[in-house]
PDB file of C-alpha atoms in Angstrom:
ATOM      1  CA  MET A   1    -103.559 267.518  38.026  1.00 57.00           C
ATOM      2  CA  ILE A   2    -104.628 267.394  41.718  1.00 57.00           C
ATOM      3  CA  LEU A   3    -106.842 264.268  41.057  1.00 51.00           C
ATOM      4  CA  ALA A   4    -103.403 262.614  40.047  1.00 53.00           C
ATOM      5  CA  GLY A   5    -101.193 264.270  43.651  1.00 51.00           C
ATOM      6  CA  LEU A   6    -104.526 262.752  45.499  1.00 47.00           C
ATOM      7  CA  LEU A   7    -104.044 259.400  43.744  1.00 50.00           C
ATOM      8  CA  GLY A   8    -100.559 259.369  44.579  1.00 52.00           C
ATOM      9  CA  GLY A   9    -100.617 260.485  47.885  1.00 49.00           C
ATOM     10  CA  CYS A  10    -103.204 257.353  48.177  1.00 48.00           C
ATOM     11  CA  ASP A  11    -100.029 254.597  46.931  1.00 53.00           C
ATOM     12  CA  ALA A  12     -97.771 256.530  49.279  1.00 50.00           C
ATOM     13  CA  LEU A  13    -100.338 255.154  52.311  1.00 46.00           C
ATOM     14  CA  ARG A  14    -100.804 252.051  50.582  1.00 51.00           C
ATOM     15  CA  GLU A  15     -97.259 251.303  50.931  1.00 55.00           C
ATOM     16  CA  GLN A  16     -96.807 252.456  54.490  1.00 63.00           C
ATOM     17  CA  ALA A  17    -100.104 250.219  55.856  1.00 76.00           C
ATOM     18  CA  PRO A  18     -98.502 247.531  57.477  1.00 74.00           C
ATOM     19  CA  GLY A  19     -98.849 244.151  56.436  1.00 88.00           C
ATOM     20  CA  SER A  20    -100.208 241.064  58.770  1.00 92.00           C
ATOM     21  CA  LEU A  21     -99.689 238.761  60.920  1.00 95.00           C
ATOM     22  CA  GLN A  22    -101.964 236.801  63.174  1.00 96.00           C
ATOM     23  CA  VAL A  23    -101.535 233.329  64.481  1.00 97.00           C
ATOM     24  CA  HIS A  24    -105.388 231.146  63.340  1.00 96.00           C
ATOM     25  CA  GLU A  25    -104.463 227.879  65.579  1.00 96.00           C
ATOM     26  CA  ALA A  26    -101.174 226.536  67.236  1.00 96.00           C
ATOM     27  CA  ARG A  27    -101.714 223.779  69.225  1.00 94.00           C
ATOM     28  CA  LEU A  28     -99.117 220.973  70.980  1.00 93.00           C
ATOM     29  CA  VAL A  29     -98.927 217.505  69.348  1.00 92.00           C
ATOM     30  CA  ALA A  30     -96.894 214.703  70.838  1.00 89.00           C
ATOM     31  CA  GLY A  31     -94.889 212.466  68.437  1.00 85.00           C
ATOM     32  CA  ALA A  32     -92.582 210.041  68.232  1.00 87.00           C
ATOM     33  CA  ASP A  33     -89.690 212.543  67.845  1.00 86.00           C
ATOM     34  CA  GLY A  34     -91.029 214.499  70.801  1.00 89.00           C
ATOM     35  CA  MET A  35     -93.328 217.364  71.282  1.00 92.00           C
ATOM     36  CA  ARG A  36     -94.279 219.624  68.619  1.00 94.00           C
ATOM     37  CA  LEU A  37     -95.740 222.992  68.117  1.00 95.00           C
ATOM     38  CA  GLU A  38     -98.195 223.019  64.881  1.00 96.00           C
ATOM     39  CA  VAL A  39     -99.085 226.731  63.908  1.00 97.00           C
ATOM     40  CA  ASN A  40    -101.150 228.208  61.369  1.00 97.00           C
ATOM     41  CA  LEU A  41     -99.633 231.541  60.987  1.00 96.00           C
ATOM     42  CA  ASP A  42    -101.133 233.948  58.478  1.00 96.00           C
ATOM     43  CA  CYS A  43     -98.532 236.455  57.766  1.00 94.00           C
ATOM     44  CA  ARG A  44     -99.040 238.607  55.090  1.00 92.00           C
ATOM     45  CA  LEU A  45     -95.943 241.178  53.526  1.00 91.00           C
ATOM     46  CA  ASN A  46     -96.369 245.075  52.361  1.00 88.00           C
ATOM     47  CA  GLY A  47     -95.104 247.384  51.016  1.00 87.00           C
ATOM     48  CA  PRO A  48     -91.241 247.788  52.221  1.00 93.00           C
ATOM     49  CA  ILE A  49     -90.975 244.344  53.807  1.00 93.00           C
ATOM     50  CA  ASN A  50     -91.583 242.591  50.690  1.00 93.00           C
ATOM     51  CA  ASP A  51     -89.400 244.674  48.548  1.00 93.00           C
ATOM     52  CA  ALA A  52     -86.436 244.321  51.829  1.00 94.00           C
ATOM     53  CA  LEU A  53     -87.435 240.429  51.438  1.00 95.00           C
ATOM     54  CA  GLU A  54     -87.515 240.050  47.302  1.00 95.00           C
ATOM     55  CA  HIS A  55     -84.026 241.895  47.372  1.00 95.00           C
ATOM     56  CA  GLY A  56     -82.354 239.379  49.620  1.00 95.00           C
ATOM     57  CA  ILE A  57     -82.676 240.175  53.093  1.00 96.00           C
ATOM     58  CA  PRO A  58     -83.537 238.122  55.807  1.00 97.00           C
ATOM     59  CA  ILE A  59     -86.511 238.841  57.246  1.00 97.00           C
ATOM     60  CA  THR A  60     -87.372 237.267  60.893  1.00 97.00           C
ATOM     61  CA  PHE A  61     -89.939 236.806  63.252  1.00 97.00           C
ATOM     62  CA  ASP A  62     -89.534 236.255  66.894  1.00 97.00           C
ATOM     63  CA  MET A  63     -91.795 233.618  68.263  1.00 97.00           C
ATOM     64  CA  ARG A  64     -92.185 232.949  72.118  1.00 97.00           C
ATOM     65  CA  LEU A  65     -94.196 230.717  73.753  1.00 97.00           C
ATOM     66  CA  ARG A  66     -94.989 230.326  77.794  1.00 96.00           C
ATOM     67  CA  ALA A  67     -96.400 227.555  79.546  1.00 94.00           C
ATOM     68  CA  ARG A  68     -98.098 228.666  83.033  1.00 90.00           C
ATOM     69  CA  GLY A  69     -99.610 226.373  85.038  1.00 80.00           C
ATOM     70  CA  ILE A  70     -99.496 224.380  88.310  1.00 74.00           C
ATOM     71  CA  ALA A  71     -96.105 223.335  88.329  1.00 68.00           C
ATOM     72  CA  GLY A  72     -94.260 226.375  86.990  1.00 78.00           C
ATOM     73  CA  ALA A  73     -93.851 228.395  84.300  1.00 89.00           C
ATOM     74  CA  LEU A  74     -91.929 227.270  80.763  1.00 92.00           C
ATOM     75  CA  ASP A  75     -90.512 229.376  78.579  1.00 95.00           C
ATOM     76  CA  ASP A  76     -89.571 228.370  74.145  1.00 95.00           C
ATOM     77  CA  ARG A  77     -87.963 231.490  72.163  1.00 96.00           C
ATOM     78  CA  ARG A  78     -87.188 231.076  68.590  1.00 97.00           C
ATOM     79  CA  GLN A  79     -86.584 233.055  65.475  1.00 97.00           C
ATOM     80  CA  ILE A  80     -88.253 232.381  62.410  1.00 97.00           C
ATOM     81  CA  GLU A  81     -86.232 233.394  59.353  1.00 97.00           C
ATOM     82  CA  LEU A  82     -87.642 234.085  55.779  1.00 97.00           C
ATOM     83  CA  ARG A  83     -85.415 234.407  52.883  1.00 97.00           C
ATOM     84  CA  TYR A  84     -85.263 235.049  49.292  1.00 97.00           C
ATOM     85  CA  PHE A  85     -81.908 234.089  47.024  1.00 96.00           C
ATOM     86  CA  PRO A  86     -82.604 236.129  44.079  1.00 93.00           C
ATOM     87  CA  LEU A  87     -79.174 234.283  42.048  1.00 94.00           C
ATOM     88  CA  THR A  88     -80.884 231.015  42.336  1.00 95.00           C
ATOM     89  CA  ARG A  89     -84.394 232.405  43.092  1.00 95.00           C
ATOM     90  CA  ARG A  90     -85.348 230.291  45.731  1.00 97.00           C
ATOM     91  CA  TYR A  91     -87.138 231.133  48.959  1.00 98.00           C
ATOM     92  CA  GLN A  92     -85.756 230.122  52.425  1.00 97.00           C
ATOM     93  CA  LEU A  93     -87.465 229.461  55.882  1.00 97.00           C
ATOM     94  CA  ARG A  94     -85.564 228.620  58.903  1.00 97.00           C
ATOM     95  CA  ASP A  95     -86.016 227.418  62.339  1.00 96.00           C
ATOM     96  CA  SER A  96     -83.161 228.916  64.536  1.00 94.00           C
ATOM     97  CA  ALA A  97     -84.208 226.428  68.013  1.00 91.00           C
ATOM     98  CA  SER A  98     -83.628 223.239  65.577  1.00 90.00           C
ATOM     99  CA  ASP A  99     -81.598 224.957  62.759  1.00 88.00           C
ATOM    100  CA  SER A 100     -84.068 223.494  60.186  1.00 92.00           C
ATOM    101  CA  VAL A 101     -84.148 224.749  56.895  1.00 96.00           C
ATOM    102  CA  ARG A 102     -86.467 224.307  53.978  1.00 97.00           C
ATOM    103  CA  SER A 103     -86.673 225.999  50.646  1.00 97.00           C
ATOM    104  CA  PHE A 104     -89.120 227.217  48.247  1.00 97.00           C
ATOM    105  CA  ALA A 105     -89.463 227.887  44.250  1.00 96.00           C
ATOM    106  CA  ALA A 106     -91.929 230.184  44.867  1.00 96.00           C
ATOM    107  CA  SER A 107     -93.277 232.568  47.549  1.00 93.00           C
ATOM    108  CA  ALA A 108     -97.228 231.175  47.393  1.00 94.00           C
ATOM    109  CA  TYR A 109     -95.527 228.211  48.528  1.00 96.00           C
ATOM    110  CA  LEU A 110     -93.315 229.866  51.715  1.00 96.00           C
ATOM    111  CA  THR A 111     -96.534 231.668  52.636  1.00 93.00           C
ATOM    112  CA  ASP A 112     -97.983 228.468  53.062  1.00 95.00           C
ATOM    113  CA  ALA A 113     -95.311 226.733  54.884  1.00 96.00           C
ATOM    114  CA  LEU A 114     -96.036 229.161  57.514  1.00 95.00           C
ATOM    115  CA  ALA A 115     -99.369 228.220  57.510  1.00 95.00           C
ATOM    116  CA  ALA A 116     -98.278 224.711  58.278  1.00 95.00           C
ATOM    117  CA  LEU A 117     -95.326 225.564  60.753  1.00 96.00           C
ATOM    118  CA  ARG A 118     -94.407 222.258  62.802  1.00 95.00           C
ATOM    119  CA  LEU A 119     -92.152 223.517  65.500  1.00 95.00           C
ATOM    120  CA  PRO A 120     -89.923 221.104  67.690  1.00 94.00           C
ATOM    121  CA  LEU A 121     -90.308 221.726  71.344  1.00 94.00           C
ATOM    122  CA  PRO A 122     -87.995 220.573  74.641  1.00 92.00           C
ATOM    123  CA  ALA A 123     -88.853 218.081  75.959  1.00 90.00           C
ATOM    124  CA  THR A 124     -90.301 219.963  79.139  1.00 89.00           C
ATOM    125  CA  PHE A 125     -93.405 220.736  77.109  1.00 90.00           C
ATOM    126  CA  ALA A 126     -94.370 217.045  77.415  1.00 88.00           C
ATOM    127  CA  GLY A 127     -96.800 216.474  79.448  1.00 82.00           C
ATOM    128  CA  LEU A 128     -98.262 219.663  80.479  1.00 87.00           C
ATOM    129  CA  ALA A 129    -100.899 219.529  83.086  1.00 88.00           C
ATOM    130  CA  ALA A 130    -104.819 219.763  82.036  1.00 87.00           C
ATOM    131  CA  GLY A 131    -105.503 223.855  82.433  1.00 89.00           C
ATOM    132  CA  THR A 132    -101.831 224.984  81.850  1.00 92.00           C
ATOM    133  CA  ARG A 133    -102.480 228.093  80.313  1.00 95.00           C
ATOM    134  CA  LEU A 134    -100.116 228.528  76.773  1.00 95.00           C
ATOM    135  CA  GLN A 135     -99.608 231.615  75.313  1.00 97.00           C
ATOM    136  CA  LEU A 136     -97.611 232.309  71.817  1.00 97.00           C
ATOM    137  CA  ASP A 137     -96.293 235.973  70.532  1.00 97.00           C
ATOM    138  CA  VAL A 138     -94.703 236.653  67.566  1.00 97.00           C
ATOM    139  CA  GLN A 139     -93.542 239.883  66.186  1.00 96.00           C
ATOM    140  CA  LEU A 140     -90.950 241.294  63.369  1.00 95.00           C
ATOM    141  CA  ASP A 141     -87.722 241.180  64.633  1.00 96.00           C
ATOM    142  CA  HIS A 142     -86.326 244.797  64.245  1.00 94.00           C
ATOM    143  CA  SER A 143     -82.840 243.889  65.501  1.00 94.00           C
ATOM    144  CA  ALA A 144     -82.177 241.670  62.782  1.00 95.00           C
ATOM    145  CA  LEU A 145     -82.278 243.808  59.731  1.00 95.00           C
ATOM    146  CA  PRO A 146     -79.166 245.341  58.463  1.00 94.00           C
ATOM    147  CA  GLY A 147     -78.301 248.861  60.091  1.00 92.00           C
ATOM    148  CA  ALA A 148     -79.560 250.709  57.872  1.00 91.00           C
ATOM    149  CA  LEU A 149     -83.022 249.400  57.934  1.00 92.00           C
ATOM    150  CA  ARG A 150     -83.281 249.697  61.606  1.00 91.00           C
ATOM    151  CA  LEU A 151     -84.594 253.508  62.225  1.00 90.00           C
ATOM    152  CA  PRO A 152     -86.478 253.157  59.141  1.00 89.00           C
ATOM    153  CA  ALA A 153     -88.078 249.991  60.962  1.00 89.00           C
ATOM    154  CA  MET A 154     -88.903 251.869  64.279  1.00 88.00           C
ATOM    155  CA  LEU A 155     -90.290 254.587  62.804  1.00 89.00           C
ATOM    156  CA  GLU A 156     -92.585 253.677  59.745  1.00 91.00           C
ATOM    157  CA  PRO A 157     -96.135 251.989  60.151  1.00 90.00           C
ATOM    158  CA  ALA A 158     -95.467 249.605  57.479  1.00 89.00           C
ATOM    159  CA  TRP A 159     -92.689 247.902  59.494  1.00 92.00           C
ATOM    160  CA  ARG A 160     -94.939 247.538  62.646  1.00 90.00           C
ATOM    161  CA  LEU A 161     -95.571 243.731  61.929  1.00 92.00           C
ATOM    162  CA  THR A 162     -96.676 242.048  65.520  1.00 94.00           C
ATOM    163  CA  ALA A 163     -99.321 239.151  65.750  1.00 95.00           C
ATOM    164  CA  PRO A 164    -101.900 239.542  68.239  1.00 96.00           C
ATOM    165  CA  GLU A 165    -101.513 237.611  71.748  1.00 94.00           C
ATOM    166  CA  PHE A 166    -102.746 233.699  71.034  1.00 97.00           C
ATOM    167  CA  ALA A 167    -103.685 231.791  74.277  1.00 96.00           C
ATOM    168  CA  TRP A 168    -105.181 228.664  74.896  1.00 95.00           C
ATOM    169  CA  ILE A 169    -105.558 225.489  77.990  1.00 93.00           C
ATOM    170  CA  VAL A 170    -104.699 222.603  77.822  1.00 89.00           C
ATOM    171  CA  ALA A 171    -107.587 219.981  77.711  1.00 84.00           C
ATOM    172  CA  ALA A 172    -107.744 217.126  79.883  1.00 70.00           C
ATOM    173  CA  GLY A 173    -106.452 213.736  78.393  1.00 56.00           C
TER     174      GLY A 173
END
């Protein structure tokens, strides 16, 4: 009886363990249509966040790219929204800055898309000088959740999903 209670407690703790969010790689790329940010974002949702997504509640990440160099500072903010539509059984990824929407048949394809994000940037990011420091911050946006989930999201460990700061320096050439 005690063993069953301990095992049940372990399951409850496992449900409260936060998922993971990490930027594995980020870089600026000049293309024919302008500058873009290419990001390899490893996102693993756990417990209540995954349950919310599977029940059709959008999960939104705030993404902020900052550039600091001799010429001054630049800032690009956007939201990346993950959504599931239970009736059509489709997953969706939306970038607020470009208002682009991509649709997927399975959650694994959504995860793969996060690992290969290509996000258009304002023209001001073109021609950054060598030595410019870039910093990318990504975190779950609790304020985008429905009202009933905001308080649990602020209090429960499972809802704490913030990627460690990712920074790099623009190379010459």
